[in-house]
XYZ file of C-alpha atoms in Angstrom:
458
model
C -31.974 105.360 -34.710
C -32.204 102.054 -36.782
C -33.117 102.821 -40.006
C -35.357 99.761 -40.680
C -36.595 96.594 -39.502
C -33.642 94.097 -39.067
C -34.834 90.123 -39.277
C -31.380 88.366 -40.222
C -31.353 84.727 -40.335
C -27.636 83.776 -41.042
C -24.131 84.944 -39.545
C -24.071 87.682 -41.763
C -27.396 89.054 -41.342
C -26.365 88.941 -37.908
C -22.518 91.203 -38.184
C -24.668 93.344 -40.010
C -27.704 93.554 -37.262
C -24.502 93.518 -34.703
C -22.952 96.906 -36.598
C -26.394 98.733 -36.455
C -26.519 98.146 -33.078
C -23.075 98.961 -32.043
C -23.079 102.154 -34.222
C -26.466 103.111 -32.572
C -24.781 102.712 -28.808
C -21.940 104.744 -29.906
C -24.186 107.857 -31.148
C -26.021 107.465 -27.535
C -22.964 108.247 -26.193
C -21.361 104.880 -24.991
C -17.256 104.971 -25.579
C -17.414 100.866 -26.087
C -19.908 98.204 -26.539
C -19.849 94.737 -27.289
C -23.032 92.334 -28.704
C -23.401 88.864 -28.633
C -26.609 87.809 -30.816
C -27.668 83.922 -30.105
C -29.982 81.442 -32.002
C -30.575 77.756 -31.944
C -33.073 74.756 -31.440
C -33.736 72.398 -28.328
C -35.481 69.729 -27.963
C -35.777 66.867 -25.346
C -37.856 64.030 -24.832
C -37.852 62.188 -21.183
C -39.351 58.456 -21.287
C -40.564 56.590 -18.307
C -41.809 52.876 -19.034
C -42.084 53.283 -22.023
C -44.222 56.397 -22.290
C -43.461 60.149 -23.013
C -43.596 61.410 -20.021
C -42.499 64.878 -21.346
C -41.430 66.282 -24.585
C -40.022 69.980 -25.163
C -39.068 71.865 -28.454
C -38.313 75.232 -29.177
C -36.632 77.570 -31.380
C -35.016 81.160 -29.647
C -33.007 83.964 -30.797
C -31.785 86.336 -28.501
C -29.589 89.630 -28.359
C -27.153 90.874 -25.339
C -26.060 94.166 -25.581
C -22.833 95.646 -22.990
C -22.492 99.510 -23.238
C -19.564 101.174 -21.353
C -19.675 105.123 -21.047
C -16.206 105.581 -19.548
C -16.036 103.255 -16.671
C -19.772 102.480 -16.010
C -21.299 99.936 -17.903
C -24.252 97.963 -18.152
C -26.086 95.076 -19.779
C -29.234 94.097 -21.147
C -30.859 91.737 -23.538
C -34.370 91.119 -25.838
C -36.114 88.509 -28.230
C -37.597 91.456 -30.279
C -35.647 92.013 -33.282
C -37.833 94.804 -34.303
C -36.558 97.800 -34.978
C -38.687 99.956 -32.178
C -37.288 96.937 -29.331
C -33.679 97.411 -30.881
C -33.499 101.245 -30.774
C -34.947 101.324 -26.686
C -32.720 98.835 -25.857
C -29.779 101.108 -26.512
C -31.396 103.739 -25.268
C -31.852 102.086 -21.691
C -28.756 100.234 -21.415
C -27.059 103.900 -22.253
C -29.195 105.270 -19.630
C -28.393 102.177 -17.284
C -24.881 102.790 -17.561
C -24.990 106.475 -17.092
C -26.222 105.441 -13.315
C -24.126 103.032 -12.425
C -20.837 103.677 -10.172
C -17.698 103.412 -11.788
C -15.102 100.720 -11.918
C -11.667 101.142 -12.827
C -10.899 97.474 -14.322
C -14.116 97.603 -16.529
C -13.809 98.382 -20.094
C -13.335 95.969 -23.679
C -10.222 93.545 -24.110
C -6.958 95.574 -25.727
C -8.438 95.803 -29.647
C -4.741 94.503 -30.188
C -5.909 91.523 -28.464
C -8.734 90.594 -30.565
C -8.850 86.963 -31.613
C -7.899 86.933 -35.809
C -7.924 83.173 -36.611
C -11.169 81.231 -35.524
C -10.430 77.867 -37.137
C -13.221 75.336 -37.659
C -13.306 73.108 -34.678
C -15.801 70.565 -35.817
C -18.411 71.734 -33.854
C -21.285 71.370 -35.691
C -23.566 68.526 -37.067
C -26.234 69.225 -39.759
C -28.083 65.868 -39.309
C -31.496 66.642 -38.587
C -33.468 64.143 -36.556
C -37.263 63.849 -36.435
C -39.452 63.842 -33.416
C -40.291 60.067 -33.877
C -36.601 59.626 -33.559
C -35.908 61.015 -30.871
C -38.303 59.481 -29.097
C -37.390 56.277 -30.222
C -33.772 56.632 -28.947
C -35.588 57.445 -24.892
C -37.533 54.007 -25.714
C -35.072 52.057 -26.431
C -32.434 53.600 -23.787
C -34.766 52.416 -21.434
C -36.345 49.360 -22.800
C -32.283 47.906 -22.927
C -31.781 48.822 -19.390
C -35.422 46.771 -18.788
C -33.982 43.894 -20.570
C -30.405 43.592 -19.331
C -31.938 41.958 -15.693
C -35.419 40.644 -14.089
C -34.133 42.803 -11.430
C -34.472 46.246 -13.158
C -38.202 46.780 -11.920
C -38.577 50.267 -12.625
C -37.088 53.489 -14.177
C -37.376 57.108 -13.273
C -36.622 57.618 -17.090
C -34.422 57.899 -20.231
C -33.377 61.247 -21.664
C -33.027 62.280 -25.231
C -31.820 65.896 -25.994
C -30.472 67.581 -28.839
C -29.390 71.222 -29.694
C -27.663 73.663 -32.363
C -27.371 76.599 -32.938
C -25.215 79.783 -33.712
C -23.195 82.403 -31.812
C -22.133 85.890 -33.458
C -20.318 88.206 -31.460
C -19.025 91.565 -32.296
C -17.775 94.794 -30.928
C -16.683 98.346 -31.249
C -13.086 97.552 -31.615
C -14.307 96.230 -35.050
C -14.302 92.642 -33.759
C -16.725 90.143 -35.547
C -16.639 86.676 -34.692
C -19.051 83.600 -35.472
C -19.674 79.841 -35.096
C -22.044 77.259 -35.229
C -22.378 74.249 -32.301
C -24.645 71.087 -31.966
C -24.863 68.642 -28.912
C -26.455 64.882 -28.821
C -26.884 63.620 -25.582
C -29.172 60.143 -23.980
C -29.011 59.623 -19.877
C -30.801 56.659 -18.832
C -31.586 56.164 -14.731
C -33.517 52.448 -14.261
C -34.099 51.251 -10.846
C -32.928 47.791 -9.614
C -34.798 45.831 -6.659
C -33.433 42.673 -4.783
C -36.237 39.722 -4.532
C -34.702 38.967 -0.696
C -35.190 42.139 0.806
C -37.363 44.365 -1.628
C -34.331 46.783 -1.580
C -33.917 49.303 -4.070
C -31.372 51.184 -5.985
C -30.496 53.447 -8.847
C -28.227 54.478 -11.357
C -27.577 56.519 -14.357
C -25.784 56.246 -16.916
C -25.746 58.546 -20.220
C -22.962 59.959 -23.117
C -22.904 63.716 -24.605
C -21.424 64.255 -28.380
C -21.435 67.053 -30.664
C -21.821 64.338 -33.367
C -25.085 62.530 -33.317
C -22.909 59.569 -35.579
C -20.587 59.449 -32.735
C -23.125 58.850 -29.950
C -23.102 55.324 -28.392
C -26.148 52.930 -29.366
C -29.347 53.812 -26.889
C -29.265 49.781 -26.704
C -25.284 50.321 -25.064
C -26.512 53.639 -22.950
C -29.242 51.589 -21.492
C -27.337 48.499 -20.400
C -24.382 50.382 -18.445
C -27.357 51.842 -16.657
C -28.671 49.109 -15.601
C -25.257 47.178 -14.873
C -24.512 50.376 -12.197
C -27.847 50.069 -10.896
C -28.012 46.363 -9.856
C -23.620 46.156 -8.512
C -25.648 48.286 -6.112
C -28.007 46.028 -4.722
C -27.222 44.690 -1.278
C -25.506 48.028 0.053
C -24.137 48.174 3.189
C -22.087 50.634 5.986
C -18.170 50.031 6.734
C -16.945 51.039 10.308
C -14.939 54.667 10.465
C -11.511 53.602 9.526
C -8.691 55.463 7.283
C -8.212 53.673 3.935
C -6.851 54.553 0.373
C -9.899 55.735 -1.871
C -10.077 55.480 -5.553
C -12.559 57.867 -7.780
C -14.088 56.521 -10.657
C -14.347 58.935 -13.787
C -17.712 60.404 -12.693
C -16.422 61.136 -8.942
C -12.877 62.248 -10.216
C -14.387 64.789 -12.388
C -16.052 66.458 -9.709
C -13.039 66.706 -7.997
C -11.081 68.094 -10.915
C -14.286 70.626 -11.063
C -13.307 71.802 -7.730
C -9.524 72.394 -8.657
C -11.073 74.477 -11.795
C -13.289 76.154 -9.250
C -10.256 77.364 -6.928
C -8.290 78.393 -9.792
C -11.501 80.801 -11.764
C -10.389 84.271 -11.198
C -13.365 85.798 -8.970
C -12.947 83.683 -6.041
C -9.260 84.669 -6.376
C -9.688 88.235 -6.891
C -12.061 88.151 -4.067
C -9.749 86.029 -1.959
C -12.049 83.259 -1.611
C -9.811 80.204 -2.569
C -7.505 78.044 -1.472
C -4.966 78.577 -3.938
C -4.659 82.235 -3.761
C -1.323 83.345 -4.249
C -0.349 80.112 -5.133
C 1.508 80.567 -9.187
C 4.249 78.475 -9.136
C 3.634 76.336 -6.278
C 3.873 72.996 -6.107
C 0.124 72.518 -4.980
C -0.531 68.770 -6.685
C 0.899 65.271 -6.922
C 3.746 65.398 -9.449
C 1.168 63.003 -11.334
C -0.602 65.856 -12.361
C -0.893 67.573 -15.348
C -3.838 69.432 -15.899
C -5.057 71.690 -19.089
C -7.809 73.399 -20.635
C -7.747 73.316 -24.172
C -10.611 75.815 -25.856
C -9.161 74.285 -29.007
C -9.845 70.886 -28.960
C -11.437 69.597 -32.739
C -15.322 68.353 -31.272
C -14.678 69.478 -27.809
C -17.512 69.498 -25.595
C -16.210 73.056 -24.241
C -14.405 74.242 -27.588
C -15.161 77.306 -29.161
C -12.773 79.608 -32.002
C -12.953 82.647 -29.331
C -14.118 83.332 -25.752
C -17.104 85.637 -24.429
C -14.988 88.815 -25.342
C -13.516 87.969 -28.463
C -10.190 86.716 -27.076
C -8.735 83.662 -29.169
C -9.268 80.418 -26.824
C -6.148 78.529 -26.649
C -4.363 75.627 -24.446
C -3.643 76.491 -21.254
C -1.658 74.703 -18.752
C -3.014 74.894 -14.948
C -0.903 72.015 -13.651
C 2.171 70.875 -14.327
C 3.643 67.911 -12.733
C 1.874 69.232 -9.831
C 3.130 72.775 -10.006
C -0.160 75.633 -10.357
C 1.126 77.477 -13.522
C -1.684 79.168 -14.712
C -5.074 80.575 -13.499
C -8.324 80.713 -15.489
C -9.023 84.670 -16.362
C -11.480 86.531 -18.372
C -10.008 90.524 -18.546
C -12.217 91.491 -15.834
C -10.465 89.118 -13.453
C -7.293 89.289 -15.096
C -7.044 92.864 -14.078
C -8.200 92.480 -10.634
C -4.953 89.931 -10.064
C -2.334 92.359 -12.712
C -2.623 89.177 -14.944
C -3.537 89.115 -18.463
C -6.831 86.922 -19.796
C -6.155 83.330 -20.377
C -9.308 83.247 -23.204
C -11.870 81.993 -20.773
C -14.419 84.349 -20.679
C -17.611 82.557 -20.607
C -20.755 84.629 -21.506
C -24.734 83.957 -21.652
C -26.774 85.971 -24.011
C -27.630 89.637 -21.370
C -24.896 88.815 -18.811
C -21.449 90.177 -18.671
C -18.603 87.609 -18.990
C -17.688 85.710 -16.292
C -14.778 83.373 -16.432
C -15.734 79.065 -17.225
C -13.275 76.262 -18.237
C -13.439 75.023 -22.129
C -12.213 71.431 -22.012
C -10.460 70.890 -18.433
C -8.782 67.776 -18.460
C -6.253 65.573 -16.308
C -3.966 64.172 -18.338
C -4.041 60.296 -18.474
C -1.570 57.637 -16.535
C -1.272 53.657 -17.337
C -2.615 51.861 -15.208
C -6.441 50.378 -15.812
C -8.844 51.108 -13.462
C -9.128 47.261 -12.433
C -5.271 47.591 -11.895
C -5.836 50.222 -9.734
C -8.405 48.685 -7.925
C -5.786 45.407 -7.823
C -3.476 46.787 -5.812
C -5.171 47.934 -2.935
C -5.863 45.346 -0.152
C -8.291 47.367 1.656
C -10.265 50.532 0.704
C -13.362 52.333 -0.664
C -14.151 52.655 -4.495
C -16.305 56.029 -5.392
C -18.890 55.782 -7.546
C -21.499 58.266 -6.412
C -21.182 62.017 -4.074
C -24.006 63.149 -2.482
C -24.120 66.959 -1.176
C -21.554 69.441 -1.002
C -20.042 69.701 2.031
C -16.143 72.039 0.640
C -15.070 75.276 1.804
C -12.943 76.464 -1.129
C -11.478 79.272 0.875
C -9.450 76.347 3.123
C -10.404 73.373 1.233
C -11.957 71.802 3.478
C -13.617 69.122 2.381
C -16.456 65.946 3.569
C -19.280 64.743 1.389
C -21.608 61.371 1.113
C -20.406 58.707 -0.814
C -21.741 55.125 -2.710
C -19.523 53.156 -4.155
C -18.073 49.671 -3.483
C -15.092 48.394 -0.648
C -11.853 46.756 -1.951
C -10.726 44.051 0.100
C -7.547 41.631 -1.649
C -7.842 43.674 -5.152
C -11.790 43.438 -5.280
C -14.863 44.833 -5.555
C -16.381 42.821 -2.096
C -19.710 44.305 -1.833
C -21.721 47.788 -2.308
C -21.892 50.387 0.225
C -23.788 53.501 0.856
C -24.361 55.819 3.913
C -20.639 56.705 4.432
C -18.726 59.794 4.367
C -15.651 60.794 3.029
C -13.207 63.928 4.761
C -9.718 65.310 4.042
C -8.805 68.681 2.512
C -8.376 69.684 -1.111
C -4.891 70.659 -0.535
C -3.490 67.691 0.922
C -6.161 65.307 -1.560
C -4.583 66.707 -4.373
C -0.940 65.936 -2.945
C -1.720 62.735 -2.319
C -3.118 61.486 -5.494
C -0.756 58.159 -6.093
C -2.050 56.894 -9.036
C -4.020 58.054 -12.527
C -5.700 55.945 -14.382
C -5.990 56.072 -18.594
C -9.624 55.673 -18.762
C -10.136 59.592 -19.674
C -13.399 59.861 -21.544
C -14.896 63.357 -21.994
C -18.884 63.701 -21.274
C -18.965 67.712 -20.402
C -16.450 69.898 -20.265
C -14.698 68.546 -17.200
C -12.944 65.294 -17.828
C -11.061 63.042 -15.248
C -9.467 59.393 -15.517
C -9.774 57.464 -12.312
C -7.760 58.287 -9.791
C -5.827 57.158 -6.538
C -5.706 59.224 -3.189
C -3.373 57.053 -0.897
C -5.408 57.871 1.924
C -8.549 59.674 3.547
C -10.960 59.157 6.385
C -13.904 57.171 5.327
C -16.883 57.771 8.117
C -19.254 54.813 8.441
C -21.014 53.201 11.347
């Protein structure tokens, strides 16, 4: 049993809570066990003409332990750092994993396989803010956004949130790993309305840094908002026609998120993607290169070491169209006789699954107003609405705002259509990348080109 009552407040405090616990799940008879202990602040502030609308803070700590007895394993996870909550927690995730059915891939990472560098990444910002701050930066998001038009009427509200906070992970293999991480972020959404009609629209617009020095003004945040939401007014249908369509950042980067989602290794493994079997197929434009780099200085997604202790690293997924890697954790990895690629991703009492770090397409030339320049006719993406993709053919149709291109130009806004084609012939037929690439989460996409699709209107 724990000898005494373990309250640790820094990353050492935390190995050393970490070892306890380890050494206490070995002596209940589990062969390997892993801990990841988390703690950090939150707090958010949403604004809505001009008011607090609702404000959040909180401070959490929180311990996942993973016990394997053989092949069984199981996890679990508590708040209570006492020393009574510690010692049944290993007790009943022992007991857990006693009843659970074996599996023959489950187990620790290799120990030889252990990250043993974890650089500083420049993760971390110690400014502290105030409440009054924070506040301030949601008021004047919005009161920008207010002021950039008469026409902005209303708001459903500007955004501030910050967080930071620490990750130590550790297992029996000897493995101790820790690292600290902050986030800034402001969204503002204002409303527009058009005198002639009493029409209405809305748009967002908001940036996400780990450096609260390197976030945009709120003033800046809160005038792209309301520039989106009034090039909406006066939306209208097309008729059904095929046409090239172009994908602004925001639209891009979902489709890039469903490339990362057909390439994760559980929908391979369980044969529910499109690219199964696919390594070393030419399964892009040669346009593409795609990577995920864990080790990006300030990424939004970088970390030192994955949910298992694996080094993170820069992967290549696409190269000049051809797939050359998947995205693994060791679970997966084994499941598809492939080794880990260092993207476990792990929550605090889950087991690892497998998450992109920062998955990027790799920038072209061309401006987005060139792009836009050289199509005569077409639709430019600015919004999807639902989810309408089948990742095991690709299949794919979802709503769509955004504005058609007639002679080079934005003409006029339009809403209410649909867009169709498949994933695997979308991603072949990507003709141009722009080299607006601008990272606001972990997915990050310049606009792109897709010579052609079917564009369902009235």
């Amino acid at each position: 049993m724990l000898e005494k009552t373990t309250m640790p407040n820094s990353a050492n405090g935390y190995a050393q809570l970490a070892a306890d616990v380890l050494g206490q799940a070995k002596a209940c008879g589990a062969t390997e066990a892993d801990i990841v202990v988390a703690d950090g602040e939150t707090f958010s502030v949403q604004v809505r003409v001009g008011t607090v609308d609702r404000l959040t803070k909180a401070r959490e700590k929180r311990l996942g332990l993973r016990v394997f007895i053989g092949k069984r394993s199981a996890t679990t996870s508590t708040s209570d750092f006492s020393r009574a909550s510690l010692n049944q927690l290993v007790a009943d995730t022992c007991t857990l994993a006693g009843a659970v059915v074996e599996d023959d891939v489950s187990g620790l990472p290799d120990a030889g396989h252990m990250a043993v560098e974890q650089p500083d990444l420049d993760l971390y910002d110690d400014t502290v803010l105030d409440t009054d701050t924070q506040i301030d930066w949601a008021k004047r998001g919005e009161a920008a956004a207010f002021a950039t038009d008469p026409r902005v009427t209303n708001s459903e509200g500007a955004e501030f949130d910050s967080s930071s906070g620490r990750v130590v992970l550790a297992n029996s293999h000897g493995f101790v790993g820790s690292y600290r991480s902050s986030n800034f972020s402001l969204s503002v959404s204002p409303i527009a309305t058009e005198s002639a009609t009493g029409g209405m629209q809305r748009d967002a617009w908001y940036q996400v840094q780990r450096k609260f020095a390197r976030l945009a003004s709120a003033e800046s945040i809160g005038q792209e908002a309301a520039r989106r939401a009034i090039r909406r007014l006066g939306a209208r249908k097309v008729a059904t026609k095929r046409v090239p369509v172009v994908f602004d950042q925001e639209t891009a980067g979902s489709l890039l998120a469903n490339l990362c989602s057909a390439v994760s290794g559980y929908g391979l493994y369980k044969r529910a993607s499109f690219l199964l079997d696919q390594l070393g197929q030419t399964i892009a434009s040669d346009l593409m290169t795609i990577y995920d780099d864990g080790r990006m200085v300030g990424g939004l997604g970088s970390r030192p070491f994955d949910g298992e202790g694996l080094a993170t690293r820069k992967n290549t997924i696409v190269e000049r169209g051809v797939l050359k890697s998947y995205l693994l954790d060791t679970y997966s990895g084994k499941k598809l006789g492939l080794p880990s690629t260092g993207n476990a991703s792990r929550s605090v009492g889950e087991s690892p699954s497998v998450g992109p770090t920062n998955f990027y397409l790799v920038p072209g030339v061309k401006s987005q107003l060139e792009i836009i320049g050289s199509i005569k006719e077409g639709l430019f993406v600015t919004e999807l609405i639902g989810f309408g993709i089948n990742m095991v053919t690709g299949d794919y149709s979802r709503g769509a705002c955004g504005f058609w291109i007639e002679n080079g130009e934005l003409a006029y806004p339009v809403e209410e259509i649909t867009i169709a084609g498949n994933l695997k012939q979308m991603l072949k037929d990507i003709d141009v990348i722009g080299n607006d690439l601008v990272f606001r989460g972990r997915i990050a996409s310049p606009t792109v080109k897709i010579a052609e699709m079917m564009v369902a209107g009235s």
